[in-house]
mmCIF file of C-alpha atoms and ligand atoms in Angstrom:
data_model
loop_
_atom_site.group_PDB
_atom_site.id
_atom_site.type_symbol
_atom_site.label_atom_id
_atom_site.label_comp_id
_atom_site.label_asym_id
_atom_site.label_seq_id
_atom_site.Cartn_x
_atom_site.Cartn_y
_atom_site.Cartn_z
ATOM 1 C CA UNK A 1 35.018 10.800 58.576
ATOM 2 C CA UNK A 2 31.948 12.281 60.107
ATOM 3 C CA UNK A 3 31.680 15.326 62.229
ATOM 4 C CA UNK A 4 28.654 16.219 64.557
ATOM 5 C CA UNK A 5 28.592 19.355 66.589
ATOM 6 C CA UNK A 6 27.745 20.273 70.035
ATOM 7 C CA UNK A 7 24.748 22.560 70.601
ATOM 8 C CA UNK A 8 23.714 25.558 72.656
ATOM 9 C CA UNK A 9 19.969 26.173 73.476
ATOM 10 C CA UNK A 10 18.593 29.775 73.717
ATOM 11 C CA UNK A 11 15.647 29.431 75.535
ATOM 12 C CA UNK A 12 13.278 26.360 76.466
ATOM 13 C CA UNK A 13 15.125 24.348 79.098
ATOM 14 C CA UNK A 14 13.570 20.912 80.342
ATOM 15 C CA UNK A 15 10.913 21.385 78.081
ATOM 16 C CA UNK A 16 11.740 18.894 75.556
ATOM 17 C CA UNK A 17 10.723 15.775 77.476
ATOM 18 C CA UNK A 18 7.521 17.567 78.510
ATOM 19 C CA UNK A 19 6.326 17.790 74.883
ATOM 20 C CA UNK A 20 7.114 21.448 74.716
ATOM 21 C CA UNK A 21 9.262 23.610 72.545
ATOM 22 C CA UNK A 22 12.944 24.230 72.593
ATOM 23 C CA UNK A 23 15.090 26.685 70.641
ATOM 24 C CA UNK A 24 18.650 25.052 69.997
ATOM 25 C CA UNK A 25 21.386 25.268 67.509
ATOM 26 C CA UNK A 26 24.316 23.563 66.433
ATOM 27 C CA UNK A 27 27.816 25.206 67.383
ATOM 28 C CA UNK A 28 31.383 25.224 65.640
ATOM 29 C CA UNK A 29 32.658 22.728 68.182
ATOM 30 C CA UNK A 30 32.374 19.117 67.020
ATOM 31 C CA UNK A 31 32.932 15.382 67.767
ATOM 32 C CA UNK A 32 34.751 13.692 64.697
ATOM 33 C CA UNK A 33 34.514 10.020 64.334
ATOM 34 C CA UNK A 34 36.923 8.199 61.935
ATOM 35 C CA UNK A 35 35.414 4.563 60.718
ATOM 36 C CA UNK A 36 36.325 1.454 58.870
ATOM 37 C CA UNK A 37 34.910 -1.852 58.104
ATOM 38 C CA UNK A 38 36.480 -4.924 59.657
ATOM 39 C CA UNK A 39 35.966 -8.316 58.152
ATOM 40 C CA UNK A 40 35.151 -9.934 61.716
ATOM 41 C CA UNK A 41 32.314 -9.090 64.051
ATOM 42 C CA UNK A 42 34.765 -7.215 66.487
ATOM 43 C CA UNK A 43 34.252 -3.508 67.557
ATOM 44 C CA UNK A 44 37.623 -1.850 68.144
ATOM 45 C CA UNK A 45 37.421 2.010 69.716
ATOM 46 C CA UNK A 46 39.812 4.639 70.429
ATOM 47 C CA UNK A 47 38.997 7.871 72.124
ATOM 48 C CA UNK A 48 41.721 10.627 71.549
ATOM 49 C CA UNK A 49 40.404 12.307 74.494
ATOM 50 C CA UNK A 50 41.096 9.505 77.187
ATOM 51 C CA UNK A 51 43.721 8.040 75.154
ATOM 52 C CA UNK A 52 42.380 4.721 75.785
ATOM 53 C CA UNK A 53 41.119 1.759 73.541
ATOM 54 C CA UNK A 54 38.202 -0.444 74.046
ATOM 55 C CA UNK A 55 37.160 -3.668 72.069
ATOM 56 C CA UNK A 56 34.212 -5.746 72.094
ATOM 57 C CA UNK A 57 32.002 -7.744 69.519
ATOM 58 C CA UNK A 58 28.881 -7.017 67.815
ATOM 59 C CA UNK A 59 27.302 -9.787 70.230
ATOM 60 C CA UNK A 60 28.359 -8.411 73.416
ATOM 61 C CA UNK A 61 28.398 -4.389 73.210
ATOM 62 C CA UNK A 62 30.095 -3.914 76.697
ATOM 63 C CA UNK A 63 33.253 -2.483 77.626
ATOM 64 C CA UNK A 64 33.042 -2.645 81.634
ATOM 65 C CA UNK A 65 34.516 0.143 83.729
ATOM 66 C CA UNK A 66 34.413 2.587 80.811
ATOM 67 C CA UNK A 67 31.818 4.996 80.108
ATOM 68 C CA UNK A 68 32.987 6.755 76.970
ATOM 69 C CA UNK A 69 32.157 3.641 74.614
ATOM 70 C CA UNK A 70 28.732 3.449 75.792
ATOM 71 C CA UNK A 71 27.527 6.374 73.396
ATOM 72 C CA UNK A 72 28.831 4.393 70.567
ATOM 73 C CA UNK A 73 27.854 1.007 71.383
ATOM 74 C CA UNK A 74 24.542 2.266 72.422
ATOM 75 C CA UNK A 75 23.664 3.377 68.837
ATOM 76 C CA UNK A 76 25.170 0.015 67.376
ATOM 77 C CA UNK A 77 22.607 -1.714 69.977
ATOM 78 C CA UNK A 78 19.639 0.354 68.563
ATOM 79 C CA UNK A 79 20.548 -0.394 64.795
ATOM 80 C CA UNK A 80 20.836 -4.001 65.915
ATOM 81 C CA UNK A 81 17.139 -3.920 67.755
ATOM 82 C CA UNK A 82 15.808 -2.257 64.241
ATOM 83 C CA UNK A 83 17.344 -5.060 62.494
ATOM 84 C CA UNK A 84 19.946 -3.153 60.180
ATOM 85 C CA UNK A 85 23.067 -5.084 59.033
ATOM 86 C CA UNK A 86 26.116 -3.843 61.002
ATOM 87 C CA UNK A 87 29.491 -5.723 60.646
ATOM 88 C CA UNK A 88 32.502 -5.006 62.563
ATOM 89 C CA UNK A 89 34.342 -1.867 62.740
ATOM 90 C CA UNK A 90 37.193 0.363 63.988
ATOM 91 C CA UNK A 91 36.277 3.665 65.244
ATOM 92 C CA UNK A 92 38.323 6.713 66.607
ATOM 93 C CA UNK A 93 36.508 9.607 68.242
ATOM 94 C CA UNK A 94 37.993 13.008 69.039
ATOM 95 C CA UNK A 95 36.777 16.488 69.060
ATOM 96 C CA UNK A 96 36.511 19.523 70.967
ATOM 97 C CA UNK A 97 32.857 19.652 72.663
ATOM 98 C CA UNK A 98 33.922 19.975 76.336
ATOM 99 C CA UNK A 99 32.722 17.237 78.250
ATOM 100 C CA UNK A 100 30.201 17.797 81.100
ATOM 101 C CA UNK A 101 29.827 21.305 79.983
ATOM 102 C CA UNK A 102 26.164 21.421 78.940
ATOM 103 C CA UNK A 103 27.264 21.253 75.226
ATOM 104 C CA UNK A 104 25.849 17.999 74.604
ATOM 105 C CA UNK A 105 29.179 16.215 73.796
ATOM 106 C CA UNK A 106 27.467 12.719 74.425
ATOM 107 C CA UNK A 107 24.635 13.479 72.027
ATOM 108 C CA UNK A 108 27.319 14.629 69.209
ATOM 109 C CA UNK A 109 29.155 11.215 69.787
ATOM 110 C CA UNK A 110 25.794 9.352 69.301
ATOM 111 C CA UNK A 111 24.973 11.255 66.202
ATOM 112 C CA UNK A 112 28.427 10.930 64.845
ATOM 113 C CA UNK A 113 28.557 7.328 65.293
ATOM 114 C CA UNK A 114 24.974 6.385 63.906
ATOM 115 C CA UNK A 115 25.726 8.676 60.981
ATOM 116 C CA UNK A 116 29.002 7.081 60.099
ATOM 117 C CA UNK A 117 27.555 3.732 60.812
ATOM 118 C CA UNK A 118 24.578 4.477 58.574
ATOM 119 C CA UNK A 119 26.806 5.572 55.610
ATOM 120 C CA UNK A 120 29.646 2.754 56.164
ATOM 121 C CA UNK A 121 27.105 -0.113 55.831
ATOM 122 C CA UNK A 122 24.691 1.784 53.505
ATOM 123 C CA UNK A 123 21.744 1.504 55.866
ATOM 124 C CA UNK A 124 19.504 4.129 54.177
ATOM 125 C CA UNK A 125 17.999 5.458 57.509
ATOM 126 C CA UNK A 126 16.698 8.993 57.433
ATOM 127 C CA UNK A 127 17.961 11.504 59.715
ATOM 128 C CA UNK A 128 14.926 11.908 62.049
ATOM 129 C CA UNK A 129 15.123 8.051 62.645
ATOM 130 C CA UNK A 130 18.695 8.227 63.463
ATOM 131 C CA UNK A 131 17.929 11.285 65.951
ATOM 132 C CA UNK A 132 15.243 8.892 67.872
ATOM 133 C CA UNK A 133 17.773 5.967 67.851
ATOM 134 C CA UNK A 134 20.396 8.230 69.265
ATOM 135 C CA UNK A 135 18.071 9.439 71.984
ATOM 136 C CA UNK A 136 17.065 6.004 72.800
ATOM 137 C CA UNK A 137 20.961 4.834 73.184
ATOM 138 C CA UNK A 138 21.266 7.499 75.722
ATOM 139 C CA UNK A 139 18.136 6.086 77.468
ATOM 140 C CA UNK A 140 18.913 2.448 77.325
ATOM 141 C CA UNK A 141 23.095 2.768 77.704
ATOM 142 C CA UNK A 142 23.804 5.704 79.323
ATOM 143 C CA UNK A 143 20.507 5.620 81.512
ATOM 144 C CA UNK A 144 19.797 9.402 80.920
ATOM 145 C CA UNK A 145 16.000 9.663 80.308
ATOM 146 C CA UNK A 146 16.723 12.522 78.072
ATOM 147 C CA UNK A 147 14.406 14.443 75.802
ATOM 148 C CA UNK A 148 15.133 14.721 71.977
ATOM 149 C CA UNK A 149 16.505 17.927 71.889
ATOM 150 C CA UNK A 150 20.382 17.559 71.789
ATOM 151 C CA UNK A 151 20.501 14.892 69.442
ATOM 152 C CA UNK A 152 18.182 16.720 67.157
ATOM 153 C CA UNK A 153 19.938 19.837 67.334
ATOM 154 C CA UNK A 154 23.428 18.173 66.625
ATOM 155 C CA UNK A 155 21.757 16.356 63.661
ATOM 156 C CA UNK A 156 19.814 19.098 62.128
ATOM 157 C CA UNK A 157 21.545 22.348 63.002
ATOM 158 C CA UNK A 158 21.951 24.823 60.179
ATOM 159 C CA UNK A 159 24.479 27.800 59.967
ATOM 160 C CA UNK A 160 23.157 30.945 61.330
ATOM 161 C CA UNK A 161 19.649 29.335 62.458
ATOM 162 C CA UNK A 162 18.029 28.218 65.695
ATOM 163 C CA UNK A 163 15.787 25.577 65.562
ATOM 164 C CA UNK A 164 12.123 26.185 66.890
ATOM 165 C CA UNK A 165 11.351 22.418 67.645
ATOM 166 C CA UNK A 166 7.925 21.293 68.981
ATOM 167 C CA UNK A 167 8.552 18.113 70.783
ATOM 168 C CA UNK A 168 5.285 16.822 70.447
ATOM 169 C CA UNK A 169 4.935 16.603 66.875
ATOM 170 C CA UNK A 170 8.698 16.827 65.816
ATOM 171 C CA UNK A 171 7.751 19.681 63.350
ATOM 172 C CA UNK A 172 10.486 22.428 63.412
ATOM 173 C CA UNK A 173 11.250 25.756 61.860
ATOM 174 C CA UNK A 174 14.533 27.242 61.329
ATOM 175 C CA UNK A 175 14.638 30.725 62.705
ATOM 176 C CA UNK A 176 17.329 33.324 61.488
ATOM 177 C CA UNK A 177 18.979 34.750 64.591
ATOM 178 C CA UNK A 178 20.051 38.298 63.856
ATOM 179 C CA UNK A 179 23.169 38.725 65.925
ATOM 180 C CA UNK A 180 23.851 41.903 64.489
ATOM 181 C CA UNK A 181 26.376 43.884 66.958
ATOM 182 C CA UNK A 182 25.613 40.792 69.526
ATOM 183 C CA UNK A 183 27.593 37.678 70.372
ATOM 184 C CA UNK A 184 26.860 34.650 72.557
ATOM 185 C CA UNK A 185 29.183 33.876 75.101
ATOM 186 C CA UNK A 186 29.379 30.592 77.176
ATOM 187 C CA UNK A 187 30.844 30.812 80.755
ATOM 188 C CA UNK A 188 31.954 27.144 81.937
ATOM 189 C CA UNK A 189 31.645 27.082 85.763
ATOM 190 C CA UNK A 190 33.792 23.959 85.661
ATOM 191 C CA UNK A 191 31.339 22.140 87.809
ATOM 192 C CA UNK A 192 31.018 18.840 85.850
ATOM 193 C CA UNK A 193 27.584 17.882 85.453
ATOM 194 C CA UNK A 194 26.843 14.299 85.039
ATOM 195 C CA UNK A 195 23.314 13.958 84.046
ATOM 196 C CA UNK A 196 23.070 10.132 85.076
ATOM 197 C CA UNK A 197 23.983 10.672 88.440
ATOM 198 C CA UNK A 198 22.340 13.984 89.010
ATOM 199 C CA UNK A 199 18.760 14.802 89.355
ATOM 200 C CA UNK A 200 17.658 14.545 86.053
ATOM 201 C CA UNK A 201 15.848 11.527 85.759
ATOM 202 C CA UNK A 202 13.865 12.818 89.220
ATOM 203 C CA UNK A 203 12.762 15.782 87.534
ATOM 204 C CA UNK A 204 11.329 13.882 84.477
ATOM 205 C CA UNK A 205 9.575 11.855 87.154
ATOM 206 C CA UNK A 206 8.439 14.812 89.012
ATOM 207 C CA UNK A 207 6.698 16.068 85.819
ATOM 208 C CA UNK A 208 4.878 12.730 85.197
ATOM 209 C CA UNK A 209 3.575 12.723 88.615
ATOM 210 C CA UNK A 210 2.290 16.238 88.001
ATOM 211 C CA UNK A 211 0.665 15.101 84.717
ATOM 212 C CA UNK A 212 -0.930 12.187 86.487
ATOM 213 C CA UNK A 213 -2.457 14.231 89.036
ATOM 214 C CA UNK A 214 -3.645 16.850 86.448
ATOM 215 C CA UNK A 215 -4.953 13.668 84.554
ATOM 216 C CA UNK A 216 -7.602 12.775 87.382
ATOM 217 C CA UNK A 217 -9.721 15.708 86.570
ATOM 218 C CA UNK A 218 -8.541 16.463 82.891
ATOM 219 C CA UNK A 219 -8.196 13.131 81.167
ATOM 220 C CA UNK A 220 -7.597 14.768 77.707
ATOM 221 C CA UNK A 221 -4.302 16.045 79.231
ATOM 222 C CA UNK A 222 -1.335 14.083 77.936
ATOM 223 C CA UNK A 223 1.786 15.970 79.059
ATOM 224 C CA UNK A 224 2.636 19.473 80.681
ATOM 225 C CA UNK A 225 2.276 20.933 77.259
ATOM 226 C CA UNK A 226 -1.468 20.599 77.592
ATOM 227 C CA UNK A 227 -1.546 21.866 80.948
ATOM 228 C CA UNK A 228 -2.479 25.325 82.398
ATOM 229 C CA UNK A 229 -1.819 27.373 85.567
ATOM 230 C CA UNK A 230 -5.227 27.069 86.708
ATOM 231 C CA UNK A 231 -5.085 23.327 86.147
ATOM 232 C CA UNK A 232 -1.979 22.958 88.410
ATOM 233 C CA UNK A 233 -3.721 25.050 91.189
ATOM 234 C CA UNK A 234 -6.742 23.096 91.139
ATOM 235 C CA UNK A 235 -5.364 19.099 91.041
ATOM 236 C CA UNK A 236 -1.548 19.474 92.104
ATOM 237 C CA UNK A 237 -1.414 20.124 96.038
ATOM 238 C CA UNK A 238 1.957 18.684 96.452
ATOM 239 C CA UNK A 239 4.138 21.928 96.846
ATOM 240 C CA UNK A 240 7.408 20.404 95.308
ATOM 241 C CA UNK A 241 5.396 18.828 92.361
ATOM 242 C CA UNK A 242 3.481 22.189 91.824
ATOM 243 C CA UNK A 243 6.864 23.997 91.761
ATOM 244 C CA UNK A 244 8.440 21.584 89.220
ATOM 245 C CA UNK A 245 5.205 21.670 86.890
ATOM 246 C CA UNK A 246 4.800 25.620 87.217
ATOM 247 C CA UNK A 247 8.400 26.082 85.969
ATOM 248 C CA UNK A 248 7.779 23.828 82.856
ATOM 249 C CA UNK A 249 4.258 25.262 82.251
ATOM 250 C CA UNK A 250 5.681 29.088 82.516
ATOM 251 C CA UNK A 251 8.702 28.092 80.310
ATOM 252 C CA UNK A 252 6.559 26.567 77.279
ATOM 253 C CA UNK A 253 4.546 29.497 77.291
ATOM 254 C CA UNK A 254 7.957 32.029 77.578
ATOM 255 C CA UNK A 255 9.591 30.343 74.717
ATOM 256 C CA UNK A 256 6.898 31.121 72.093
ATOM 257 C CA UNK A 257 6.933 34.880 73.085
ATOM 258 C CA UNK A 258 10.498 34.738 72.909
ATOM 259 C CA UNK A 259 10.543 33.205 69.644
ATOM 260 C CA UNK A 260 8.410 36.241 68.503
ATOM 261 C CA UNK A 261 10.864 38.543 69.850
ATOM 262 C CA UNK A 262 13.477 36.851 67.880
ATOM 263 C CA UNK A 263 11.649 37.146 64.595
ATOM 264 C CA UNK A 264 10.976 40.860 65.301
ATOM 265 C CA UNK A 265 14.639 41.455 66.182
ATOM 266 C CA UNK A 266 13.495 42.423 69.713
ATOM 267 C CA UNK A 267 16.696 41.108 71.444
ATOM 268 C CA UNK A 268 16.433 43.097 74.633
ATOM 269 C CA UNK A 269 12.905 41.516 75.080
ATOM 270 C CA UNK A 270 14.462 38.175 74.152
ATOM 271 C CA UNK A 271 17.377 38.663 76.891
ATOM 272 C CA UNK A 272 14.994 39.434 79.559
ATOM 273 C CA UNK A 273 13.319 36.007 79.275
ATOM 274 C CA UNK A 274 16.546 34.268 79.328
ATOM 275 C CA UNK A 275 17.074 35.633 82.715
ATOM 276 C CA UNK A 276 13.672 34.702 83.844
ATOM 277 C CA UNK A 277 14.279 31.135 82.761
ATOM 278 C CA UNK A 278 17.428 31.092 85.196
ATOM 279 C CA UNK A 279 15.274 32.481 87.961
ATOM 280 C CA UNK A 280 12.505 29.610 87.381
ATOM 281 C CA UNK A 281 15.508 27.041 86.829
ATOM 282 C CA UNK A 282 16.943 28.043 90.057
ATOM 283 C CA UNK A 283 13.953 28.735 92.328
ATOM 284 C CA UNK A 284 11.104 26.311 90.966
ATOM 285 C CA UNK A 285 12.968 23.529 89.089
ATOM 286 C CA UNK A 286 16.011 23.824 91.279
ATOM 287 C CA UNK A 287 18.632 22.399 89.022
ATOM 288 C CA UNK A 288 21.014 25.268 89.250
ATOM 289 C CA UNK A 289 24.204 25.509 91.718
ATOM 290 C CA UNK A 290 25.904 28.161 93.519
ATOM 291 C CA UNK A 291 28.716 28.666 90.748
ATOM 292 C CA UNK A 292 25.957 29.028 87.962
ATOM 293 C CA UNK A 293 24.100 31.495 90.223
ATOM 294 C CA UNK A 294 27.420 33.417 90.630
ATOM 295 C CA UNK A 295 27.927 33.626 86.916
ATOM 296 C CA UNK A 296 24.435 34.917 86.189
ATOM 297 C CA UNK A 297 24.371 37.282 88.985
ATOM 298 C CA UNK A 298 27.782 38.567 87.947
ATOM 299 C CA UNK A 299 26.281 39.811 84.754
ATOM 300 C CA UNK A 300 22.925 40.682 85.647
ATOM 301 C CA UNK A 301 23.107 44.494 86.095
ATOM 302 C CA UNK A 302 25.493 45.094 83.283
ATOM 303 C CA UNK A 303 23.612 46.909 80.374
ATOM 304 C CA UNK A 304 25.593 45.058 77.759
ATOM 305 C CA UNK A 305 24.489 41.809 78.646
ATOM 306 C CA UNK A 306 21.016 41.332 77.320
ATOM 307 C CA UNK A 307 20.407 37.860 78.877
ATOM 308 C CA UNK A 308 22.153 35.222 80.810
ATOM 309 C CA UNK A 309 21.020 31.725 82.098
ATOM 310 C CA UNK A 310 22.308 28.319 82.914
ATOM 311 C CA UNK A 311 22.059 26.201 79.867
ATOM 312 C CA UNK A 312 21.104 22.428 79.443
ATOM 313 C CA UNK A 313 20.294 20.022 82.152
ATOM 314 C CA UNK A 314 21.753 21.946 85.018
ATOM 315 C CA UNK A 315 23.775 21.239 88.223
ATOM 316 C CA UNK A 316 26.996 22.545 86.661
ATOM 317 C CA UNK A 317 28.197 23.214 83.067
ATOM 318 C CA UNK A 318 27.539 26.483 81.216
ATOM 319 C CA UNK A 319 25.788 29.605 81.251
ATOM 320 C CA UNK A 320 24.869 31.249 77.944
ATOM 321 C CA UNK A 321 24.828 34.897 77.673
ATOM 322 C CA UNK A 322 23.839 37.157 74.999
ATOM 323 C CA UNK A 323 26.014 40.188 74.876
ATOM 324 C CA UNK A 324 26.995 43.415 72.957
ATOM 325 C CA UNK A 325 29.976 42.279 70.594
ATOM 326 C CA UNK A 326 31.867 45.558 71.556
ATOM 327 C CA UNK A 327 31.513 44.687 75.364
ATOM 328 C CA UNK A 328 32.481 41.234 75.089
ATOM 329 C CA UNK A 329 36.264 41.280 76.029
ATOM 330 C CA UNK A 330 35.376 43.546 78.961
ATOM 331 C CA UNK A 331 32.644 41.380 80.149
ATOM 332 C CA UNK A 332 34.860 38.101 79.820
ATOM 333 C CA UNK A 333 37.285 40.044 81.867
ATOM 334 C CA UNK A 334 35.083 41.165 84.668
ATOM 335 C CA UNK A 335 33.360 37.938 85.122
ATOM 336 C CA UNK A 336 36.207 35.817 85.208
ATOM 337 C CA UNK A 337 37.693 38.137 88.048
ATOM 338 C CA UNK A 338 34.315 37.912 89.946
ATOM 339 C CA UNK A 339 34.187 34.342 89.526
ATOM 340 C CA UNK A 340 37.625 33.748 90.872
ATOM 341 C CA UNK A 341 36.849 36.256 93.935
ATOM 342 C CA UNK A 342 33.645 34.687 94.672
ATOM 343 C CA UNK A 343 34.296 31.009 94.189
ATOM 344 C CA UNK A 344 37.975 30.547 93.969
ATOM 345 C CA UNK A 345 37.698 28.812 90.725
ATOM 346 C CA UNK A 346 38.984 29.756 86.980
ATOM 347 C CA UNK A 347 36.460 30.598 84.419
ATOM 348 C CA UNK A 348 36.678 29.014 80.974
ATOM 349 C CA UNK A 349 35.042 31.026 78.340
ATOM 350 C CA UNK A 350 33.830 30.242 74.850
ATOM 351 C CA UNK A 351 32.588 32.379 72.034
ATOM 352 C CA UNK A 352 30.355 30.157 69.901
ATOM 353 C CA UNK A 353 29.277 30.723 66.203
ATOM 354 C CA UNK A 354 26.053 28.771 64.781
ATOM 355 C CA UNK A 355 26.975 26.151 62.342
ATOM 356 C CA UNK A 356 25.483 23.229 60.392
ATOM 357 C CA UNK A 357 24.739 19.804 61.785
ATOM 358 C CA UNK A 358 26.119 16.246 61.410
ATOM 359 C CA UNK A 359 27.823 15.581 58.074
ATOM 360 C CA UNK A 360 30.364 13.623 56.304
ATOM 361 C CA UNK A 361 33.617 15.257 56.700
ATOM 362 C CA UNK A 362 35.398 16.267 53.347
ATOM 363 C CA UNK A 363 37.762 18.971 51.795
ATOM 364 C CA UNK A 364 34.218 21.106 51.250
ATOM 365 C CA UNK A 365 33.296 21.366 55.216
ATOM 366 C CA UNK A 366 36.400 20.515 57.023
HETATM 367 C C1 GLA B 1 19.782 17.662 78.645
HETATM 368 C C2 GLA B 1 18.869 16.743 77.927
HETATM 369 C C3 GLA B 1 17.860 17.653 76.937
HETATM 370 C C4 GLA B 1 17.115 18.459 77.665
HETATM 371 C C5 GLA B 1 17.987 19.398 78.591
HETATM 372 C C6 GLA B 1 17.360 20.469 79.536
HETATM 373 O O1 GLA B 1 20.570 18.333 77.771
HETATM 374 O O2 GLA B 1 19.672 15.888 77.198
HETATM 375 O O3 GLA B 1 17.076 16.357 76.425
HETATM 376 O O4 GLA B 1 15.943 17.972 78.672
HETATM 377 O O5 GLA B 1 18.910 18.757 79.375
HETATM 378 O O6 GLA B 1 16.849 21.172 78.557
#
């Protein structure tokens, strides 16, 4: 059995596929897979969440009409493409990472599956290579052109640490997060985001368009990571593309300072940057929705809330809130009421703790 966690991201949203930085951490919500070899070339899957089976073969790797198997079959496909010897297997998937809530359940399924296959068939693949294959599985089987953050955080998470990951070089640093007296709350809007059908891929293309425009005058530029505001002003005249790129350039810079805040224990300053990120995601990048805005507005003027913003790809899912522990219950109560009043919807709330990444499950880490 292998467990692989969901993730939060403190700041640095939509920066990973622009070669910027991210600040994620693995959480205490996991996907579990149990796996066993077969002596034929068949793959038999069971999802406890969907109470469904799916079966195919190593040669086929499709299960028409079902979405959940693609995250497992997608990594099998990557392993085969890299010429690793994978045999038939039975696999059960279960877990408590909420689906479509922005906690990266799909990345956790991919990481758990590839880790389990690596162990079972003794493939000897490095964790970083597994991360890259899991990301590619998402591109090619789930058709979401995601960055590397989610799979990376699920695989490399460390208890009590956030990861400052440079998505250009893939160098990373664990940064201890001093939550002394603070806690992280996730407010789930209940609006299911599906990145595949959302505008996620469109945003990625818009960023690429911006880079192409800048490159006309600044050929050394490879990604928005190397772009400055003066460059954008000079070369990007299309208003929409300008807005999208402005958000990313600002967010990459914001994360750098936020990271310093974190190291210095300046949590108030850090929280302010979370609010600023939300503004950018809402007005410039336009990946928020009414429900997420209601949730951020509900806590904005509360002195016990240091920061709040939508988390992950957007268009639904959760907000992440950095709040004073002593006030957490009251904040949950008030926000739940306001959310019901303003949207008619029930709010699901989670308190999350920062935990280790993907691992074989045994008595020691159950
Ligand atoms: C999703 C993607 C990530 C990242 C975030 C936005 O979670 O899978 O790669 O782009 O959205 O920061």
